[in-house]
Amino acid sequence: MKLKSLLRNLPLADLEAIQAFWQFPPLPTKDRTPTVDDWVEHLYHRLQNPASFQGAFNRLTDFQRELCQTLAIHGGSLDVSEIRRRSFPKTKKNSVEDTNPRVLKDELAEMARRGFIFEDKWTDYPEASSRGLRIYGLPECFLRCIELPHFWKYYLGNLLHDYSAEQLGKIVAQVLKGIPLATKREQLMYQIRETLTDPVKLRTCVDMLPGDQREILFLLLQRRGVCQYRELVSLLQTRRSEIAPTDAVENLLASSGMLFLETHNSVRHENLLRIPRDLYYIISNHFVADNRCLRDLDALSRTQDFQPRAILDNGISILRDLVIFVSYAARHGVRRLTGGGIGKNDLKKALARLSANKTLKYAQFLAYFAIWKKFLVPAGDSFAVSAEFEHRLLDSRALYLDILTSWFECSEWNEEYIDGDCLHADVRPSNLIAIHETRRLVLENLGKIPFDSWIEGPRFIESLLVQMEMRIPRRGARERLEKQNRINYLVVESVLCETLHWLGIVAVGLHEKTDMMLLGNRSFEESAVAGNGTNNNDRVDHHFNFNPRPLLPDACKFHFQITGLGRSLLVALQEHHGIFASDAPVALPFRDDMIHFTILPNLDVVAPPDLNLARFHKLRRFAIIRHIDVMSILGITRDSLRSGLDAGLTGEEILTFLQESCPSGIPDTVRHLIRECTARYGEVTLAHAGGYIRTEDPTLLENLKNNKTFASFIKEVVGGNTAILQHNADLQHVARELQKMGLLPVRDSENVHATSDGRIQFSLKREDFGLLLALLETLLSLEKTLGAPITEDMALPLMHVLRPAQQAHLNVGNLISVLSKRFEKNLEAALEKKVNTAAGKYRKQMRDLMAQRSTNSRRHSAYADANPATDEQDIRKLLHFAIEQETEVELRYMNSSQEEIVERVRPESLNGEKIHAFSEE
């Protein structure tokens, strides 16, 4: 629709109304009454200004804006009957037939007076008058100004809008099988769209396609209606080798109206192919008409009145939880695994102290971040808090941005891996998704949705899947998923329901049956299991890294909403590119300057959620966590005070800190407890020692104490005849030093101990103990194989005595099994080698014996005819005799150089003039 032509057909009153609504400057009169042409020239160029259009568009009502968006989605022009169906959808309380037509008519008239939607009179289109068509639409220049989000793009009318009149004519000729009645481009688009969106006509068009083109359509429907050009060609070659794939795809693109190029790269095979969304909806729903209104379009559902059963909003609790986790790991001496991480049992214990509604994966995320940023540093087999962590706590905003930046930039934490933490995994997973691009894609799309609405999670994720396949290489490729891989849907679900929720950017709304533990934490197999527990793997194509939509039982449905914190970050992302840089000017809507909390007489401490993190961390050093919610409830106990004193705090320092932080005063119960614990701290001392030296000669002990070389080993002398050694003293080294001094020490064994009741106790490493049991296991297996009691049945009772109970948790069962099987295999190999050696020896003796018998037998068979033979007949007779007796003959002949040749051979066969024989030479 041409804007200038539309303006010329409007009355002066409507033109004046457009000027007033768009807030353009008044038309200069120049001492005469302005004409329609004057108004058209005044408005035409101003209406095409994108800034002016956006300002006027924002002044429209919600219904009017949705009306414009509906027209833009479907190509810009629709019949009034279709506009009514899409604007007033059928419901239980309302049907299209009952809707007052006057309502829509008044709205369309108002939109014309506001200069947005106009009626296009098709006087040169015969069917318009015969069928009573009334076409309303947006001018083409307005279509370029309406920015549609990706989940509202790629419907048939929108895709046809980019085609020329010549291309549209080819499609009409193919679809209608005749000369098109229409002459204008808009009318051709209407004909195509009217035909292909009719389920009956669409089914006919599909049935009329050639076999190769129907195969392409089938493959695309399997891929949610979208596929890369190169990948589709590869699939066709694999399935139907007789098809020319490129020609079939080009024919379908040129004249069917069912396949379009979504992208327009210079390399054609890099483009993305798509079936229009409305045609995909009709075909995939068994040819049902697509009359969905704007709010019902798939991929996104905005819900203003959605009331979730529960709302999970983490806010900035991740900062408080990080302090709690780091303090717990340091205070309780959490064991450091071989890979540098923390075990799941310790994570479960720490999880109980964190804020509510958190999963084990949340504790894993905190552990990964604290170790990766060196907030927790190795201290032997455990962890200690670094000075860097205490420094970062001084600025909560900087710490939050540090967490956000680290998550956005790191790849060691990957949402495709079900445990998340790839850095400390036992086996580092490989071939994972390009997670940086996935996170960027999710954040970009979050910035385009309304901030004040609840968004249906599964539909939002569905809208991202095509973009992921297009922007991330090989994520739509035809390849099997490995054990650690998850489909794209579950990766985005994990980003939304886990990391973005933990960071406080989105709040998750749960339904009545939603299982919070499943969201984001499902494996590939779990996503194919419905709520009734039956496996529906038939719906999932295991050969492709996609799923049209994983079966979603009620336990996996959710809504989400962008929080105030998320709104600040996403707005900054749109306004300042590079928001995640360390120097990005981001206004975070939370405080970090609260320094006061309340102490109750029952020794409980009530801390506000915005308490300064440095003070909260210091409070955690001598207080335990009782409950974490909006307010943090901590408790001061004897054990917690002892832990604080062990960490280097003093009683006076704790009292001073509490006085500064509690303006209402410290209860007497707290003062008495702190003073009592401080006074009694150190009454009993525990220390490490490394053995002792005992002698009946006090003079010898005094000489050892005064010896410069030996004095460094002695920690303390007790009772005049016993010297306690340092805890790091090596007894073997001490014994060698005593021998150098001319003494003959007796050293107690560190592995074998005798008790007072005559029992002997062993002190073995786990590997040595497993080796001992494996040897007994091998011996018992040997007895069973040989069928002879080698140990006179004494090994089996000993095995029962030494084998640990199941409750001992020594974890040697697997070691015993592995070693015993290895020993048995070695034994079998040694026996086999011995048997093979003996068998080889006997075979050699047998061959020699048989050779002797063969030689002796030949000696008794003498050749009776001419020998040597010179005549041809005699030679043949002699050779036949040699072949039968398997004996050698001597050949004398002249070669081509007239040289005499003598050879000894054993003839095998005689074939005409040729002798086949074996020669040692």
Coordinates of C-alpha atoms in Angstrom, one line a residue, residues 107-609:
E107 CA -11.5 1.0 15.8
L108 CA -10.5 0.8 12.1
A109 CA -12.0 4.2 11.4
E110 CA -10.1 5.6 14.4
M111 CA -6.8 4.1 13.2
A112 CA -7.4 5.7 9.8
R113 CA -7.9 9.1 11.5
R114 CA -4.7 8.5 13.4
G115 CA -2.8 7.7 10.2
F116 CA -1.9 4.0 10.7
I117 CA -4.4 1.6 9.1
F118 CA -6.2 2.3 5.9
E119 CA -8.8 0.6 3.6
D120 CA -7.4 -0.4 0.2
K121 CA -10.1 -0.5 -2.4
W122 CA -9.2 -3.1 -5.0
T123 CA -11.4 -1.8 -7.9
D124 CA -9.3 -3.7 -10.5
Y125 CA -9.6 -7.0 -8.8
P126 CA -12.8 -8.8 -9.9
E127 CA -13.1 -11.1 -6.8
A128 CA -13.0 -8.1 -4.4
S129 CA -16.5 -6.9 -5.4
S130 CA -18.0 -10.4 -6.1
R131 CA -16.9 -11.8 -2.7
G132 CA -17.3 -8.5 -0.8
L133 CA -13.7 -8.3 0.3
R134 CA -12.7 -5.3 2.4
I135 CA -8.9 -5.1 2.7
Y136 CA -7.3 -3.1 5.5
G137 CA -3.6 -2.7 5.9
L138 CA -0.5 -0.7 6.8
P139 CA 1.5 1.3 4.3
E140 CA 4.8 -0.3 3.3
C141 CA 6.9 2.4 5.0
F142 CA 5.2 1.7 8.3
L143 CA 6.0 -2.1 8.0
R144 CA 9.7 -1.2 8.0
C145 CA 9.3 0.8 11.2
I146 CA 7.4 -1.9 13.2
E147 CA 10.2 -3.9 14.8
L148 CA 8.9 -7.5 15.3
P149 CA 10.6 -9.8 17.8
H150 CA 11.9 -13.0 16.3
F151 CA 9.1 -15.1 17.7
W152 CA 6.5 -13.1 15.6
K153 CA 8.5 -13.2 12.4
Y154 CA 8.5 -15.7 9.5
Y155 CA 4.7 -16.1 8.9
L156 CA 3.6 -16.5 5.3
G157 CA 2.5 -13.0 4.7
N158 CA 5.6 -11.5 6.2
L159 CA 7.8 -13.7 4.0
L160 CA 5.9 -13.0 0.8
H161 CA 6.3 -9.3 1.4
D162 CA 10.0 -9.6 0.4
Y163 CA 9.2 -11.2 -3.0
S164 CA 8.9 -9.3 -6.3
A165 CA 5.8 -9.4 -8.4
E166 CA 7.5 -11.8 -10.9
Q167 CA 8.4 -14.3 -8.1
L168 CA 4.8 -14.0 -6.7
G169 CA 3.4 -14.7 -10.2
K170 CA 5.4 -18.0 -10.5
I171 CA 4.0 -19.1 -7.1
V172 CA 0.5 -18.2 -8.2
A173 CA 0.9 -20.1 -11.4
Q174 CA 2.1 -23.2 -9.5
V175 CA -0.5 -23.0 -6.7
L176 CA -3.6 -22.1 -8.7
K177 CA -2.5 -24.0 -11.8
G178 CA -3.7 -21.1 -14.1
I179 CA -3.2 -17.5 -15.1
P180 CA -3.5 -15.3 -12.1
L181 CA -6.5 -13.0 -12.0
A182 CA -4.6 -10.4 -9.9
T183 CA -2.4 -7.8 -11.5
K184 CA -0.9 -6.0 -8.5
R185 CA 1.7 -7.2 -6.1
E186 CA -0.6 -6.9 -3.0
Q187 CA -3.3 -8.9 -4.8
L188 CA -0.9 -11.7 -5.7
M189 CA 0.2 -11.9 -2.1
Y190 CA -3.4 -12.1 -1.0
Q191 CA -4.2 -14.9 -3.5
I192 CA -1.2 -17.0 -2.4
R193 CA -1.9 -16.5 1.3
E194 CA -5.6 -17.2 1.0
T195 CA -4.9 -20.4 -0.8
L196 CA -2.1 -21.8 1.3
T197 CA -3.7 -20.9 4.7
D198 CA -6.9 -22.8 3.8
P199 CA -6.3 -26.4 5.2
V200 CA -8.2 -28.1 2.4
K201 CA -6.4 -26.3 -0.4
L202 CA -3.0 -26.6 1.4
R203 CA -3.5 -30.4 1.6
T204 CA -4.2 -30.4 -2.2
C205 CA -1.1 -28.4 -2.9
V206 CA 1.1 -30.7 -0.8
D207 CA -0.3 -33.8 -2.5
M208 CA 0.4 -32.3 -5.9
L209 CA 4.1 -31.7 -5.2
P210 CA 6.6 -34.1 -6.8
G211 CA 8.0 -36.9 -4.7
D212 CA 11.4 -35.3 -4.1
Q213 CA 9.8 -32.0 -2.9
R214 CA 7.4 -33.9 -0.6
E215 CA 10.4 -35.6 0.9
I216 CA 12.0 -32.2 1.6
L217 CA 8.8 -31.0 3.2
F218 CA 8.7 -34.1 5.4
L219 CA 12.3 -33.7 6.6
L220 CA 11.7 -30.0 7.4
L221 CA 8.6 -30.9 9.4
Q222 CA 10.7 -33.2 11.4
R223 CA 13.0 -30.3 12.2
R224 CA 10.3 -27.9 13.4
G225 CA 10.0 -26.4 10.0
V226 CA 13.6 -25.0 9.9
C227 CA 16.9 -26.5 8.7
Q228 CA 20.2 -25.3 7.3
Y229 CA 20.5 -25.6 3.5
R230 CA 23.7 -27.7 3.6
E231 CA 22.3 -30.0 6.2
L232 CA 19.1 -30.6 4.3
V233 CA 21.0 -31.5 1.2
S234 CA 23.1 -34.0 3.2
L235 CA 20.0 -35.6 4.6
L236 CA 18.4 -36.0 1.2
Q237 CA 21.6 -37.6 -0.2
T238 CA 21.6 -40.1 2.7
R239 CA 17.9 -41.0 2.5
R240 CA 17.3 -40.8 -1.3
S241 CA 20.4 -41.1 -3.3
E242 CA 18.5 -40.9 -6.6
I243 CA 17.2 -37.4 -5.9
A244 CA 19.1 -34.3 -7.1
P245 CA 18.9 -32.5 -3.8
T246 CA 19.9 -29.0 -4.8
D247 CA 17.5 -28.9 -7.8
A248 CA 14.6 -30.2 -5.6
V249 CA 15.2 -27.5 -3.0
E250 CA 15.5 -24.7 -5.5
N251 CA 12.3 -25.8 -7.3
L252 CA 10.5 -25.8 -3.9
L253 CA 11.8 -22.4 -3.1
A254 CA 10.9 -20.9 -6.5
S255 CA 7.3 -21.9 -7.0
S256 CA 5.7 -23.6 -4.0
G257 CA 5.1 -20.8 -1.5
M258 CA 5.8 -23.4 1.2
L259 CA 9.6 -22.9 1.6
F260 CA 11.5 -19.7 2.1
L261 CA 15.1 -18.5 2.8
E262 CA 15.2 -17.1 6.3
T263 CA 18.7 -15.8 5.9
H264 CA 20.4 -14.4 2.8
N265 CA 24.2 -15.2 3.0
S266 CA 26.4 -14.9 0.0
V267 CA 27.1 -18.7 0.3
R268 CA 23.7 -20.2 -0.5
H269 CA 24.4 -23.5 1.4
E270 CA 25.0 -21.5 4.6
N271 CA 21.4 -20.1 4.6
L272 CA 18.6 -21.3 6.7
L273 CA 15.5 -22.7 5.1
R274 CA 12.0 -22.4 6.8
I275 CA 8.5 -23.4 6.3
P276 CA 6.3 -20.4 7.3
R277 CA 5.2 -20.7 10.9
D278 CA 1.4 -20.6 10.1
L279 CA 1.8 -23.4 7.4
Y280 CA 3.9 -25.4 9.9
Y281 CA 1.1 -25.0 12.5
I282 CA -1.6 -26.1 10.0
I283 CA 0.3 -29.2 8.7
S284 CA 1.7 -30.3 12.1
N285 CA -1.9 -30.1 13.6
H286 CA -3.3 -32.3 10.9
F287 CA -4.6 -29.5 8.7
V288 CA -6.5 -27.4 11.2
A289 CA -7.0 -23.7 10.3
D290 CA -4.7 -21.2 12.0
N291 CA -6.9 -18.5 13.5
R292 CA -4.7 -17.7 16.5
C293 CA -4.7 -14.2 17.8
L294 CA -1.6 -12.3 18.8
R295 CA -1.5 -13.7 22.3
D296 CA -1.9 -17.3 21.2
L297 CA 0.9 -17.4 18.7
D298 CA 3.4 -20.1 19.6
A299 CA 6.9 -19.3 21.1
L300 CA 5.8 -16.6 23.6
S301 CA 2.9 -16.2 25.9
R302 CA 2.4 -13.1 28.0
T303 CA 0.2 -13.5 31.0
Q304 CA -0.9 -10.4 32.9
D305 CA -3.2 -12.2 35.4
F306 CA -1.0 -15.3 36.0
Q307 CA -0.9 -16.1 39.7
P308 CA 1.8 -18.6 40.5
R309 CA 1.6 -21.0 43.4
A310 CA 5.0 -19.9 44.5
I311 CA 7.5 -17.3 43.3
L312 CA 11.2 -18.0 43.6
D313 CA 13.2 -14.7 43.6
N314 CA 16.7 -15.0 44.8
G315 CA 17.4 -11.3 44.6
I316 CA 21.0 -10.8 45.8
S317 CA 20.9 -13.7 48.2
I318 CA 23.7 -15.3 46.2
L319 CA 26.1 -12.9 47.9
R320 CA 25.0 -13.8 51.4
D321 CA 25.0 -17.5 50.4
L322 CA 28.5 -17.2 49.1
V323 CA 29.7 -15.8 52.4
I324 CA 28.0 -18.6 54.3
F325 CA 29.4 -21.3 52.0
V326 CA 33.0 -20.0 52.2
S327 CA 32.8 -19.6 56.0
Y328 CA 31.4 -23.2 56.3
A329 CA 34.1 -24.7 54.1
A330 CA 36.9 -23.1 56.1
R331 CA 35.4 -23.7 59.6
H332 CA 34.5 -27.4 59.1
G333 CA 37.7 -28.4 57.2
V334 CA 35.8 -29.5 54.1
R335 CA 37.9 -32.2 52.4
R336 CA 39.6 -31.2 49.1
L337 CA 39.2 -33.8 46.4
T338 CA 41.9 -35.0 44.1
G339 CA 40.5 -32.9 41.2
G340 CA 40.5 -29.8 43.5
G341 CA 36.7 -29.7 44.1
I342 CA 34.4 -30.5 47.0
G343 CA 32.5 -33.7 47.4
K344 CA 28.8 -34.0 47.2
N345 CA 28.3 -35.1 50.8
D346 CA 30.0 -31.9 52.0
L347 CA 28.0 -29.8 49.5
K348 CA 24.8 -31.3 50.9
K349 CA 25.8 -30.3 54.5
A350 CA 26.6 -26.8 53.3
L351 CA 23.3 -26.6 51.4
A352 CA 21.3 -27.0 54.6
R353 CA 22.7 -23.7 55.8
L354 CA 21.9 -21.7 52.6
S355 CA 18.7 -19.8 51.7
A356 CA 15.6 -21.8 51.0
N357 CA 14.5 -23.5 47.8
K358 CA 18.0 -24.3 46.6
T359 CA 19.3 -27.4 44.9
L360 CA 22.6 -29.2 45.2
K361 CA 23.7 -27.7 41.9
Y362 CA 23.4 -24.3 43.5
A363 CA 26.0 -25.3 46.1
Q364 CA 28.1 -26.7 43.3
F365 CA 28.0 -23.3 41.6
L366 CA 29.1 -21.5 44.8
A367 CA 31.9 -24.0 45.3
Y368 CA 33.1 -23.7 41.7
F369 CA 33.1 -19.9 41.8
A370 CA 34.8 -19.7 45.2
I371 CA 37.6 -22.1 44.1
W372 CA 38.0 -20.7 40.6
K373 CA 38.3 -17.1 41.9
K374 CA 40.7 -18.3 44.7
F375 CA 38.4 -17.2 47.5
L376 CA 38.9 -20.7 48.9
V377 CA 42.6 -21.7 48.6
P378 CA 44.1 -25.2 49.3
A379 CA 45.5 -25.8 52.8
G380 CA 46.7 -29.4 52.7
D381 CA 43.7 -31.6 52.2
S382 CA 41.2 -28.8 53.1
F383 CA 40.5 -25.2 52.3
A384 CA 41.2 -21.8 53.8
V385 CA 39.7 -18.4 53.2
S386 CA 42.0 -16.0 51.2
A387 CA 42.7 -12.4 51.9
E388 CA 41.3 -11.5 48.5
F389 CA 37.9 -12.7 49.5
E390 CA 37.8 -10.5 52.6
H391 CA 38.9 -7.6 50.4
R392 CA 36.1 -8.2 47.8
L393 CA 33.5 -8.2 50.5
L394 CA 34.0 -4.5 51.2
D395 CA 32.1 -3.7 48.0
S396 CA 29.0 -5.8 47.4
R397 CA 28.2 -4.3 44.0
A398 CA 31.7 -5.1 42.7
L399 CA 31.4 -8.6 44.0
Y400 CA 28.0 -9.1 42.3
L401 CA 29.4 -7.9 39.0
D402 CA 32.4 -10.1 39.5
I403 CA 30.1 -13.2 39.9
L404 CA 28.0 -12.1 36.8
T405 CA 31.1 -11.4 34.7
S406 CA 32.8 -14.6 35.7
W407 CA 29.7 -16.6 34.8
F408 CA 29.2 -14.9 31.5
E409 CA 32.8 -15.3 30.4
C410 CA 33.7 -18.8 31.8
S411 CA 33.3 -22.1 30.0
E412 CA 34.4 -24.3 32.8
W413 CA 30.8 -24.0 34.2
N414 CA 28.6 -25.2 31.3
E415 CA 24.8 -25.5 31.6
E416 CA 24.8 -28.4 29.0
Y417 CA 26.8 -30.6 31.5
I418 CA 24.2 -31.8 34.0
D419 CA 26.5 -31.2 37.0
G420 CA 27.6 -27.8 35.7
D421 CA 31.1 -27.8 37.0
C422 CA 33.4 -29.2 34.2
L423 CA 36.6 -27.8 35.9
H424 CA 36.5 -30.3 38.9
A425 CA 34.8 -33.2 37.1
D426 CA 36.4 -36.6 37.4
V427 CA 36.4 -36.9 33.6
R428 CA 36.4 -33.6 31.8
P429 CA 33.3 -33.6 29.5
S430 CA 34.0 -32.8 25.8
N431 CA 32.0 -31.6 22.7
L432 CA 29.8 -29.3 24.8
I433 CA 27.9 -26.4 23.4
A434 CA 29.4 -22.9 22.8
I435 CA 27.9 -21.7 26.1
H436 CA 29.1 -18.1 25.8
E437 CA 27.0 -17.6 22.6
T438 CA 24.0 -19.4 24.3
R439 CA 24.1 -17.1 27.3
R440 CA 24.4 -14.0 25.1
L441 CA 21.5 -15.2 23.0
V442 CA 19.3 -15.7 26.1
L443 CA 20.1 -12.3 27.5
E444 CA 19.5 -10.6 24.2
N445 CA 16.0 -12.1 23.9
L446 CA 15.2 -11.4 27.5
G447 CA 15.8 -7.7 26.8
K448 CA 13.1 -7.8 24.1
I449 CA 10.3 -9.1 26.2
P450 CA 8.0 -7.1 28.5
F451 CA 9.4 -6.6 31.9
D452 CA 6.0 -6.5 33.6
S453 CA 4.5 -9.8 32.5
W454 CA 4.8 -13.4 33.4
I455 CA 6.3 -15.3 30.4
E456 CA 5.5 -19.0 29.7
G457 CA 8.9 -20.7 30.0
P458 CA 8.6 -23.5 27.5
R459 CA 7.3 -21.2 24.8
F460 CA 10.1 -18.8 25.3
I461 CA 12.7 -21.6 25.1
E462 CA 11.0 -22.8 21.9
S463 CA 11.5 -19.4 20.3
L464 CA 15.3 -19.6 20.9
L465 CA 15.9 -23.1 19.5
V466 CA 16.1 -22.0 15.8
Q467 CA 18.4 -19.1 16.7
M468 CA 20.7 -21.5 18.5
E469 CA 21.0 -23.8 15.5
M470 CA 21.7 -20.8 13.3
R471 CA 24.2 -19.0 15.5
I472 CA 26.0 -22.0 17.1
P473 CA 27.7 -24.5 14.8
R474 CA 26.7 -28.1 14.8
R475 CA 23.9 -27.7 17.4
G476 CA 21.4 -28.9 14.9
A477 CA 23.7 -31.4 13.2
R478 CA 22.7 -34.9 12.5
E479 CA 24.7 -36.6 15.2
R480 CA 24.1 -38.7 18.3
L481 CA 24.1 -37.2 21.7
E482 CA 27.0 -38.3 24.0
K483 CA 26.5 -39.2 27.6
Q484 CA 27.3 -35.7 28.9
N485 CA 25.4 -33.8 26.3
R486 CA 21.9 -32.4 26.7
I487 CA 19.5 -31.1 24.0
N488 CA 19.3 -27.4 23.3
Y489 CA 15.9 -27.1 25.1
L490 CA 17.4 -28.3 28.4
V491 CA 20.4 -26.1 28.1
V492 CA 18.3 -23.0 27.9
E493 CA 16.0 -24.3 30.6
S494 CA 19.1 -24.6 32.8
V495 CA 20.3 -21.1 32.0
L496 CA 16.9 -19.6 32.9
C497 CA 15.8 -21.7 35.9
E498 CA 19.2 -22.1 37.5
T499 CA 22.0 -19.6 36.8
L500 CA 19.8 -16.5 35.9
H501 CA 17.5 -17.3 38.8
W502 CA 20.4 -17.7 41.2
L503 CA 21.8 -14.4 40.0
G504 CA 18.5 -12.7 40.7
I505 CA 17.9 -11.7 37.1
V506 CA 14.6 -13.7 36.7
A507 CA 12.0 -14.9 39.2
V508 CA 10.5 -18.3 38.5
G509 CA 6.8 -18.9 39.0
L510 CA 5.8 -22.4 39.9
H511 CA 2.5 -24.2 39.2
E512 CA 0.7 -26.5 41.5
K513 CA 2.6 -29.6 40.4
T514 CA 5.9 -28.0 39.3
D515 CA 8.9 -29.8 40.8
M516 CA 11.6 -27.2 41.4
M517 CA 14.2 -30.0 41.6
L518 CA 13.6 -30.9 38.0
L519 CA 13.8 -27.5 36.3
G520 CA 17.1 -27.2 34.6
N521 CA 18.4 -30.4 36.1
R522 CA 17.0 -33.0 33.8
S523 CA 19.0 -35.3 31.6
F524 CA 18.2 -36.2 28.0
E525 CA 16.4 -39.4 29.0
E526 CA 14.4 -37.7 31.7
S527 CA 13.1 -35.1 29.2
A528 CA 11.4 -37.9 27.2
V529 CA 9.5 -39.4 30.2
A530 CA 6.0 -38.1 30.7
G531 CA 4.4 -37.4 34.0
N532 CA 2.8 -40.8 34.3
G533 CA 6.2 -42.4 34.3
T534 CA 5.9 -44.1 30.9
N535 CA 8.8 -43.7 28.5
N536 CA 7.9 -42.0 25.2
N537 CA 11.2 -42.2 23.5
D538 CA 9.4 -42.7 20.2
R539 CA 8.7 -39.0 20.1
V540 CA 12.4 -38.2 20.4
D541 CA 14.6 -38.6 17.3
H542 CA 17.8 -39.9 18.8
H543 CA 19.7 -39.3 15.5
F544 CA 19.2 -35.5 15.8
N545 CA 20.3 -33.0 18.4
F546 CA 16.8 -31.6 18.8
N547 CA 13.4 -32.3 20.2
P548 CA 10.4 -30.6 18.8
R549 CA 9.4 -29.9 22.4
P550 CA 10.3 -32.3 25.2
L551 CA 7.3 -33.9 26.7
L552 CA 6.4 -31.6 29.5
P553 CA 4.5 -33.1 32.4
D554 CA 3.0 -30.7 34.9
A555 CA 6.2 -31.1 37.0
C556 CA 8.3 -29.3 34.3
K557 CA 6.0 -26.3 33.4
F558 CA 6.9 -22.9 34.7
H559 CA 6.6 -19.1 34.1
F560 CA 9.2 -16.5 34.7
Q561 CA 9.4 -12.8 35.1
I562 CA 12.3 -10.3 34.9
T563 CA 13.1 -8.9 38.3
G564 CA 14.1 -5.3 39.1
L565 CA 17.7 -6.3 39.3
G566 CA 17.4 -8.1 35.9
R567 CA 15.7 -5.0 34.4
S568 CA 18.6 -2.8 35.4
L569 CA 21.1 -5.2 33.9
L570 CA 19.2 -5.8 30.6
V571 CA 18.5 -2.1 30.1
A572 CA 22.2 -1.5 30.6
L573 CA 22.9 -4.3 28.1
Q574 CA 20.8 -2.5 25.5
E575 CA 22.1 1.0 26.2
H576 CA 25.8 0.2 26.8
H577 CA 27.4 -2.6 24.8
G578 CA 29.8 -4.5 26.9
I579 CA 27.9 -4.4 30.1
F580 CA 29.9 -7.2 31.5
A581 CA 33.2 -5.3 31.4
S582 CA 34.6 -4.6 34.8
D583 CA 34.3 -0.8 34.3
A584 CA 30.8 -0.8 33.0
P585 CA 28.6 1.9 34.6
V586 CA 25.7 -0.3 35.9
A587 CA 23.3 1.0 38.5
L588 CA 22.4 -2.0 40.7
P589 CA 19.3 -1.5 42.7
F590 CA 20.4 -2.8 46.1
R591 CA 22.2 -1.4 49.2
D592 CA 25.4 -2.6 50.8
D593 CA 26.0 0.0 53.5
M594 CA 23.8 -1.5 56.4
I595 CA 26.1 -2.1 59.4
H596 CA 23.6 -2.7 62.2
F597 CA 21.9 -5.9 63.4
T598 CA 20.0 -7.0 66.5
I599 CA 21.1 -9.3 69.3
L600 CA 18.5 -11.1 71.4
P601 CA 18.8 -12.3 75.0
N602 CA 18.5 -15.9 73.8
L603 CA 21.9 -15.5 72.1
D604 CA 20.3 -15.2 68.6
V605 CA 21.4 -12.6 66.1
V606 CA 18.9 -11.1 63.6
A607 CA 20.7 -9.7 60.5
P608 CA 18.9 -7.8 57.7
P609 CA 19.3 -9.0 54.1

